[in-house]
Amino acid sequence: MEEKKKSTIAWILTFAGSHKNLYTISVATAVMGVIFGVIPYFIMGDMIHRLVDGDRNWQGYLMEGILMALCWAGRVFCHSISTTCSHKATFHVLGGLRRQMCDKLSRVPMGYVKDMPSGSLKNIMMERTDSIETTLAHILPEFTANLLAPLFVFFYMLTIDWRMALISLITVPLGFLCYMLMMVGYEENYRNVLTKTKTLNDTAVEYINGIEVIKAFGKAKSSYERFVTAAREGASCYVDWMRKCDIPFSLAMVLTPCTALTVLPFGGLFVMNGSLSPTDFIMIILLSVGLVQPLITCMSFSDDIGKMKTIFDEVTGILTAEELSRPARNQKTPEDDSVVLRNVRFGYHDKEVLHGIDMEIPSGTVTALVGPSGSGKSTIAKLIASLWDVKEGSIYIGGVDIRKLSLEEYNRKVAYVSQDNYLFNDTIMENIRMGRSGATDEEVIAVAKKSGCHDFIMELENGYDTIAGGSGGHLSGGERQRIAIARAMLKDAPVVILDEASAYMDPENEAVIQTSVAKLVQGKTLIVIAHRLSTIADADRIYVINKGHVDSFGTHGELLKNNGLYKKMWEAHISVKDTVKAKSSARVEKNPEGRCRSCLKSC
């Protein structure tokens, strides 16, 4: 909660880390550049006085001209050093910012990530974060320079004639007033832009990811209209905002730099009445021309500062999100690999889906969770895998509450494979190796053979060097699941959770996986969630979950005798299998070539 009180500058310095001194150097060299930029004004003043007085020492003028050129070179050099340092510091800030967001996402509950649309999350971490690079890299040196330079010039004008110095600023408050009118409702308008842009990103991601379903069900027109509407609103929010700003912005840009409107008439009047010398009048005119433009540049940064604050609010919203309650190191050491749930309650948002779950899974056994869809089986698996924290109750592993174990150590202890597996846009070899980063190629290939992946991998274009594609898009659903299972097995965790891990596999591949899993999980604690009850009939213990409660538990035989719900599910499963088998046999008999018409192979 303390982090929420940090200012934007405090966050910037936090992200900059050890490179924050680069910002200090950037500001210091920017100030030096300003000094080099102001010195020529003093030299010009001296040259004008000497010229008016009739001094014809051209060599002296040449030396002063060379000095002005050197000052200009010094200003350019300091500006280059300043912007170089600020850019280096900014890149470290953005890098640190993105790293911290990625680290944070690994520590927050899965529900937080699931609730945030992927388009919005990606937009904040990439486009939004990247958009503040220019502001961070330029605002410190350039804001410093553009603010200090006119201050030095103004103080110099005061030494010449305080009246003319103040008169030269008459148009500035008028311009600033117009600029402030333009900034009215800035935060509201920018929030609207962010909201509409997020909606556009989310709609685009949804449209692209769902294009197959959209086309299959003839929803292309309605879905595309949603995308077009989001795109139109995303563009119009900018246009409408700019229209509101047109008049005040134009007035600000016209009025602010018009110092001549006041300097020339008043200065001419003072010269005529003898209260201002002609040389000082000329000097005032020259100085007033360069007085306001830097201030306009400073004003232009206000928009970037407001944008940066809004973006940092989004970023810090991620960084200050509630994390899983875990210590940095294990407070106790688990005695074994048993898993116990005591009075576990959990809900998504305000809806409770688990109502006091009690469950014991002995170490080294195979335990299955079965039940109707939506009963809470996968939620229990995710809680055991520590993807969420329980609302009430406790989960123990080896007799230790998992909230007393470090998240890093616990992740090493548990391998979780769901029905929706993600593969990275990398080679098959590297996707499997993610289970254990130090594994050799030989170990990866060995586990692939044991998990039934090797043969189909070798049939791919480049074998283990084949790129899986974004989200594993170059592979079929069954192939992705088999790679994910191989990855989990390579991890060699003592507790393995298979959440419908064979959901997308055909019977032949499922049989291979069942055999492979049986070999690979010997001596491990295996938790299986499956709708195909025949695959878990030999489990040491089966828990029947219904409407967020444990309905009953026991072996397959015990449940068939004593539990009506399980018996009903089993009978429904067997009847479906018999129907499918009968239809398959009929197709084979009708085919004179002895080949199945659905797969064109001998069956």
Coordinates of C-alpha atoms in Angstrom, one line a residue, residues 202-591:
D202 CA -9.3 -5.7 -27.2
T203 CA -11.8 -5.9 -30.1
A204 CA -9.0 -6.3 -32.6
V205 CA -7.4 -9.1 -30.6
E206 CA -10.8 -10.8 -30.1
Y207 CA -11.6 -10.5 -33.8
I208 CA -8.3 -11.9 -34.9
N209 CA -8.2 -14.7 -32.4
G210 CA -11.8 -15.7 -33.1
I211 CA -11.8 -15.3 -36.9
E212 CA -12.1 -19.1 -37.3
V213 CA -15.3 -19.3 -35.2
I214 CA -16.6 -16.1 -36.7
K215 CA -16.3 -17.5 -40.2
A216 CA -17.6 -20.9 -39.3
F217 CA -20.8 -19.5 -37.8
G218 CA -21.4 -16.8 -40.3
K219 CA -20.8 -13.9 -37.9
A220 CA -18.3 -12.1 -40.0
K221 CA -20.5 -9.1 -40.7
S222 CA -21.6 -8.5 -37.1
S223 CA -18.1 -9.1 -35.6
Y224 CA -16.5 -6.8 -38.3
E225 CA -19.1 -4.1 -37.5
R226 CA -18.0 -4.2 -33.9
F227 CA -14.4 -3.8 -34.9
V228 CA -15.2 -1.0 -37.3
T229 CA -17.2 0.8 -34.6
A230 CA -14.3 0.5 -32.1
A231 CA -11.9 1.8 -34.8
R232 CA -14.2 4.7 -35.6
E233 CA -14.6 5.6 -31.9
G234 CA -10.9 5.2 -31.4
A235 CA -10.2 7.8 -34.1
S236 CA -13.1 10.2 -33.3
C237 CA -12.0 10.5 -29.7
Y238 CA -8.8 12.2 -30.8
V239 CA -10.5 14.3 -33.5
D240 CA -13.2 15.6 -31.1
W241 CA -10.5 16.4 -28.5
M242 CA -8.4 18.3 -31.0
R243 CA -11.5 20.3 -32.2
K244 CA -12.1 21.5 -28.6
C245 CA -8.5 22.7 -28.4
D246 CA -8.2 24.4 -31.9
I247 CA -9.3 28.0 -30.9
P248 CA -7.5 28.3 -27.5
F249 CA -4.3 26.7 -28.9
S250 CA -4.2 29.0 -31.9
L251 CA -4.7 32.0 -29.7
A252 CA -2.0 30.9 -27.3
M253 CA 0.5 30.3 -30.2
V254 CA -0.3 33.7 -31.8
L255 CA -0.4 35.9 -28.7
T256 CA 2.5 34.5 -26.6
P257 CA 5.4 35.2 -28.9
C258 CA 4.1 38.7 -30.0
T259 CA 6.4 40.7 -27.7
A260 CA 7.0 43.3 -30.5
L261 CA 3.4 44.4 -30.0
T262 CA 4.3 45.9 -26.7
V263 CA 8.1 46.4 -26.9
L264 CA 8.2 48.5 -30.0
P265 CA 5.6 51.2 -29.1
F266 CA 6.6 51.5 -25.5
G267 CA 10.3 51.4 -26.3
G268 CA 9.9 54.0 -29.0
L269 CA 8.0 56.2 -26.6
F270 CA 10.8 55.9 -23.9
V271 CA 13.5 56.7 -26.5
M272 CA 11.6 59.8 -27.6
N273 CA 11.3 61.1 -24.1
G274 CA 15.0 60.3 -23.4
S275 CA 14.4 57.7 -20.6
L276 CA 15.8 54.9 -22.8
S277 CA 18.9 55.0 -24.9
P278 CA 18.7 53.8 -28.5
T279 CA 21.4 51.1 -27.9
D280 CA 19.5 49.7 -25.0
F281 CA 16.3 49.8 -27.0
I282 CA 18.0 47.8 -29.8
M283 CA 19.3 45.3 -27.2
I284 CA 15.9 44.9 -25.6
I285 CA 14.3 44.2 -29.1
L286 CA 16.9 41.5 -29.7
L287 CA 16.5 39.9 -26.3
S288 CA 12.7 40.0 -26.4
V289 CA 12.6 38.0 -29.6
G290 CA 14.3 35.1 -28.0
L291 CA 12.6 35.4 -24.6
V292 CA 9.2 33.8 -25.2
Q293 CA 9.9 30.9 -27.6
P294 CA 11.6 28.7 -24.9
L295 CA 8.6 29.4 -22.7
I296 CA 6.3 28.1 -25.4
T297 CA 8.4 25.0 -25.6
C298 CA 8.1 24.5 -21.8
M299 CA 4.3 24.9 -22.1
S300 CA 4.2 22.2 -24.8
F301 CA 5.7 19.7 -22.2
S302 CA 2.6 20.1 -20.0
D303 CA 0.7 17.7 -22.4
D304 CA 3.5 15.1 -22.2
I305 CA 3.7 15.4 -18.4
G306 CA 0.0 14.9 -18.1
K307 CA 0.2 11.9 -20.5
M308 CA 3.2 10.5 -18.6
K309 CA 1.3 10.7 -15.3
T310 CA -1.7 8.9 -16.7
I311 CA 0.5 6.1 -18.1
F312 CA 2.4 5.8 -14.9
D313 CA -0.9 5.5 -13.0
E314 CA -1.8 2.5 -15.3
V315 CA 1.7 1.0 -14.8
T316 CA 1.7 1.4 -11.1
G317 CA -1.8 0.0 -11.0
I318 CA -0.2 -3.3 -12.2
L319 CA 2.8 -2.9 -9.9
T320 CA 0.7 -2.3 -6.8
A321 CA -1.8 -5.1 -7.4
E322 CA -2.3 -7.6 -4.6
E323 CA 0.1 -10.5 -4.8
L324 CA -0.2 -14.1 -3.7
S325 CA 0.7 -14.3 0.0
R326 CA 4.0 -16.0 -0.1
P327 CA 7.3 -15.6 1.9
A328 CA 10.7 -15.0 0.1
R329 CA 11.9 -18.3 1.7
N330 CA 10.3 -21.4 3.0
Q331 CA 9.2 -21.0 6.6
K332 CA 8.9 -24.8 7.0
T333 CA 10.1 -27.8 5.0
P334 CA 7.4 -30.2 3.7
E335 CA 7.8 -33.8 5.1
D336 CA 6.5 -35.5 1.9
D337 CA 4.5 -34.8 -1.2
S338 CA 1.0 -35.3 0.2
V339 CA -1.6 -32.7 -0.5
V340 CA -4.4 -31.9 2.0
L341 CA -7.3 -29.4 1.6
R342 CA -9.0 -28.2 4.8
N343 CA -12.4 -26.3 4.6
V344 CA -11.3 -24.6 1.3
R345 CA -13.6 -21.9 0.1
F346 CA -13.0 -19.8 -3.0
G347 CA -14.9 -17.6 -5.4
Y348 CA -14.4 -15.6 -8.6
H349 CA -15.2 -12.0 -7.7
D350 CA -18.2 -12.1 -5.4
K351 CA -19.5 -15.6 -6.5
E352 CA -18.3 -18.5 -4.3
V353 CA -17.7 -21.7 -6.3
L354 CA -16.1 -23.9 -3.7
H355 CA -17.9 -24.4 -0.4
G356 CA -15.7 -25.9 2.3
I357 CA -13.7 -28.6 0.4
D358 CA -11.9 -31.2 2.5
M359 CA -9.6 -33.5 0.6
E360 CA -6.6 -35.8 1.4
I361 CA -4.2 -36.9 -1.4
P362 CA -1.5 -39.2 0.0
S363 CA 2.1 -38.9 -1.2
G364 CA 2.9 -41.1 -4.3
T365 CA -0.7 -41.9 -5.1
V366 CA -2.9 -41.3 -8.1
T367 CA -6.0 -39.2 -7.2
A368 CA -8.7 -38.3 -9.7
L369 CA -11.3 -35.5 -9.5
V370 CA -14.5 -36.1 -11.4
G371 CA -17.9 -34.4 -11.6
P372 CA -20.2 -32.5 -13.8
S373 CA -19.0 -29.5 -15.8
G374 CA -18.8 -26.4 -13.7
S375 CA -18.6 -28.4 -10.4
G376 CA -15.2 -26.8 -9.4
K377 CA -12.7 -29.5 -10.4
S378 CA -10.4 -27.2 -12.3
T379 CA -10.7 -24.6 -9.7
I380 CA -9.4 -27.0 -7.1
A381 CA -6.5 -28.0 -9.4
K382 CA -5.6 -24.3 -9.9
L383 CA -5.7 -23.6 -6.2
I384 CA -3.3 -26.6 -5.6
A385 CA -1.1 -25.3 -8.3
S386 CA -1.1 -21.9 -6.5
L387 CA -2.5 -20.0 -9.4
W388 CA -4.9 -18.4 -6.8
D389 CA -5.0 -18.1 -3.1
V390 CA -7.9 -19.6 -1.1
K391 CA -10.4 -17.2 0.4
E392 CA -10.9 -19.3 3.5
G393 CA -9.3 -22.6 4.7
S394 CA -5.9 -23.9 3.9
I395 CA -4.0 -26.2 1.5
Y396 CA -1.1 -28.2 2.9
I397 CA 1.7 -30.0 1.1
G398 CA 3.8 -32.3 3.2
G399 CA 2.0 -31.0 6.3
V400 CA 3.0 -27.3 5.5
D401 CA 0.5 -24.6 4.5
I402 CA 1.5 -23.6 1.0
R403 CA 1.3 -19.9 2.0
K404 CA 4.4 -20.6 4.2
L405 CA 6.4 -21.8 1.1
S406 CA 8.1 -19.5 -1.3
L407 CA 6.4 -19.2 -4.7
E408 CA 9.7 -20.1 -6.5
E409 CA 10.2 -23.2 -4.5
Y410 CA 6.6 -24.3 -4.7
N411 CA 6.6 -23.9 -8.5
R412 CA 9.5 -26.3 -8.6
K413 CA 7.5 -28.8 -6.5
V414 CA 4.4 -28.8 -8.6
A415 CA 3.9 -29.3 -12.4
Y416 CA 0.6 -28.2 -13.8
V417 CA -0.7 -29.2 -17.3
S418 CA -4.1 -27.8 -18.3
Q419 CA -6.3 -28.5 -21.3
D420 CA -5.4 -25.0 -22.7
N421 CA -1.6 -25.2 -23.1
Y422 CA 0.6 -22.4 -24.3
L423 CA 3.6 -22.8 -26.5
F424 CA 6.0 -20.0 -27.2
N425 CA 7.1 -18.9 -30.7
D426 CA 10.3 -20.8 -30.4
T427 CA 11.6 -24.3 -31.4
I428 CA 10.0 -27.5 -30.1
M429 CA 13.3 -28.2 -28.3
E430 CA 13.2 -24.9 -26.4
N431 CA 9.5 -25.2 -25.6
I432 CA 10.1 -28.6 -23.9
R433 CA 13.3 -27.4 -22.3
M434 CA 11.3 -24.7 -20.5
G435 CA 10.4 -27.4 -18.0
R436 CA 14.0 -27.4 -16.8
S437 CA 16.2 -24.7 -18.3
G438 CA 19.5 -26.7 -17.7
A439 CA 18.4 -29.8 -19.5
T440 CA 20.6 -31.1 -22.3
D441 CA 19.3 -31.9 -25.8
E442 CA 19.6 -35.6 -25.0
E443 CA 17.5 -35.2 -21.9
V444 CA 14.8 -33.3 -23.9
I445 CA 14.7 -36.0 -26.6
A446 CA 14.6 -38.7 -24.0
V447 CA 11.6 -37.3 -22.3
A448 CA 9.9 -36.6 -25.6
K449 CA 10.3 -40.3 -26.5
K450 CA 8.8 -41.4 -23.1
S451 CA 5.9 -39.0 -23.5
G452 CA 5.1 -40.2 -27.1
C453 CA 6.2 -36.9 -28.8
H454 CA 9.4 -38.0 -30.6
D455 CA 7.8 -39.7 -33.6
F456 CA 5.6 -36.8 -34.6
I457 CA 8.3 -34.3 -33.9
M458 CA 10.7 -36.0 -36.2
E459 CA 8.0 -35.9 -39.0
L460 CA 7.9 -32.1 -38.8
E461 CA 9.9 -30.1 -41.3
N462 CA 12.9 -29.3 -39.1
G463 CA 12.3 -31.9 -36.3
Y464 CA 13.1 -30.5 -32.9
D465 CA 14.2 -27.2 -34.5
T466 CA 10.7 -26.6 -35.9
I467 CA 9.2 -23.3 -34.7
A468 CA 6.0 -23.9 -32.8
G469 CA 4.5 -20.5 -33.9
G470 CA 2.7 -18.0 -31.7
S471 CA 0.8 -19.8 -29.0
G472 CA 1.9 -23.0 -30.8
G473 CA -0.2 -22.2 -33.8
H474 CA 1.9 -24.4 -36.2
L475 CA 0.8 -27.5 -34.3
S476 CA -2.5 -29.2 -33.8
G477 CA -4.3 -29.1 -30.4
G478 CA -3.3 -32.7 -29.6
E479 CA 0.4 -32.0 -30.5
R480 CA 0.5 -28.9 -28.3
Q481 CA -0.8 -30.9 -25.4
R482 CA 1.7 -33.7 -25.8
I483 CA 4.5 -31.1 -25.9
A484 CA 3.1 -29.5 -22.8
I485 CA 3.0 -32.9 -21.0
A486 CA 6.6 -33.6 -22.1
R487 CA 7.6 -30.1 -20.7
A488 CA 5.9 -31.0 -17.4
M489 CA 7.6 -34.3 -17.2
L490 CA 11.0 -32.8 -17.9
K491 CA 10.4 -30.5 -14.9
D492 CA 10.4 -33.7 -12.8
A493 CA 8.2 -32.2 -10.1
P494 CA 7.1 -34.5 -7.3
V495 CA 3.5 -33.3 -7.6
V496 CA 1.9 -33.5 -11.1
I497 CA -1.5 -32.1 -11.9
L498 CA -3.1 -33.0 -15.2
D499 CA -6.3 -30.9 -15.8
E500 CA -8.0 -32.5 -18.8
A501 CA -4.5 -32.9 -20.3
S502 CA -5.7 -35.4 -22.9
A503 CA -8.9 -33.5 -23.8
Y504 CA -7.9 -32.9 -27.5
M505 CA -6.2 -36.2 -28.2
D506 CA -7.6 -39.0 -30.4
P507 CA -7.9 -42.4 -28.7
E508 CA -4.7 -43.8 -30.2
N509 CA -2.6 -40.9 -28.9
E510 CA -4.5 -40.8 -25.6
A511 CA -3.5 -44.5 -25.0
V512 CA 0.1 -43.6 -25.7
I513 CA 0.0 -40.7 -23.3
Q514 CA -1.7 -42.8 -20.6
T515 CA 1.0 -45.4 -20.8
S516 CA 3.8 -42.7 -20.8
V517 CA 2.3 -40.9 -17.9
A518 CA 2.0 -44.1 -15.9
K519 CA 5.7 -44.7 -16.4
L520 CA 6.9 -41.1 -15.8
V521 CA 4.9 -40.4 -12.6
Q522 CA 5.9 -43.5 -10.7
G523 CA 6.6 -42.5 -7.1
K524 CA 5.0 -39.0 -7.7
T525 CA 1.8 -37.6 -6.4
L526 CA -0.5 -37.4 -9.4
I527 CA -3.8 -35.4 -9.5
V528 CA -5.9 -36.1 -12.6
I529 CA -9.0 -34.3 -13.8
A530 CA -10.8 -36.2 -16.5
H531 CA -14.3 -36.5 -18.1
R532 CA -13.4 -39.9 -19.6
L533 CA -13.9 -42.0 -16.5
S534 CA -12.4 -45.1 -18.1
T535 CA -9.0 -43.3 -18.0
I536 CA -9.0 -42.9 -14.2
A537 CA -10.8 -46.2 -13.2
D538 CA -7.5 -47.5 -11.7
A539 CA -6.8 -44.4 -9.6
D540 CA -6.0 -45.0 -5.9
R541 CA -8.7 -42.6 -4.9
I542 CA -11.5 -40.8 -6.8
Y543 CA -13.2 -37.6 -5.5
V544 CA -16.6 -36.8 -6.9
I545 CA -17.1 -33.0 -7.0
N546 CA -20.6 -31.6 -7.3
K547 CA -21.7 -27.9 -7.1
G548 CA -18.5 -26.9 -5.2
H549 CA -18.8 -29.7 -2.6
V550 CA -17.1 -33.1 -2.2
D551 CA -20.0 -35.5 -2.9
S552 CA -18.1 -38.6 -2.1
F553 CA -14.7 -40.3 -2.5
G554 CA -13.3 -43.8 -2.8
T555 CA -12.0 -46.3 -5.4
H556 CA -13.8 -46.9 -8.7
G557 CA -15.5 -50.1 -7.3
E558 CA -16.6 -48.4 -4.1
L559 CA -18.1 -45.5 -5.9
L560 CA -20.0 -47.7 -8.3
K561 CA -21.6 -49.5 -5.3
N562 CA -22.2 -46.5 -3.0
N563 CA -22.5 -43.3 -5.1
G564 CA -25.5 -42.7 -7.4
L565 CA -23.9 -39.7 -9.1
Y566 CA -20.7 -41.5 -10.0
K567 CA -22.6 -44.6 -11.2
K568 CA -24.8 -42.4 -13.4
M569 CA -21.7 -40.7 -14.9
W570 CA -20.0 -44.0 -15.5
E571 CA -23.1 -45.6 -17.2
A572 CA -23.4 -42.5 -19.4
H573 CA -19.7 -42.7 -20.3
I574 CA -19.9 -46.4 -21.1
S575 CA -23.0 -46.0 -23.2
V576 CA -21.3 -43.3 -25.3
K577 CA -18.2 -45.5 -25.8
D578 CA -20.3 -48.4 -26.9
T579 CA -22.3 -46.2 -29.3
V580 CA -19.1 -44.8 -30.8
K581 CA -17.5 -48.3 -31.1
A582 CA -20.6 -49.7 -32.8
K583 CA -20.7 -46.9 -35.4
S584 CA -17.0 -47.3 -36.0
S585 CA -17.4 -51.0 -36.6
A586 CA -20.3 -50.4 -38.9
R587 CA -18.2 -48.0 -41.0
V588 CA -15.4 -50.6 -41.3
E589 CA -17.8 -53.4 -42.3
K590 CA -19.4 -51.2 -45.1
N591 CA -16.0 -50.4 -46.5

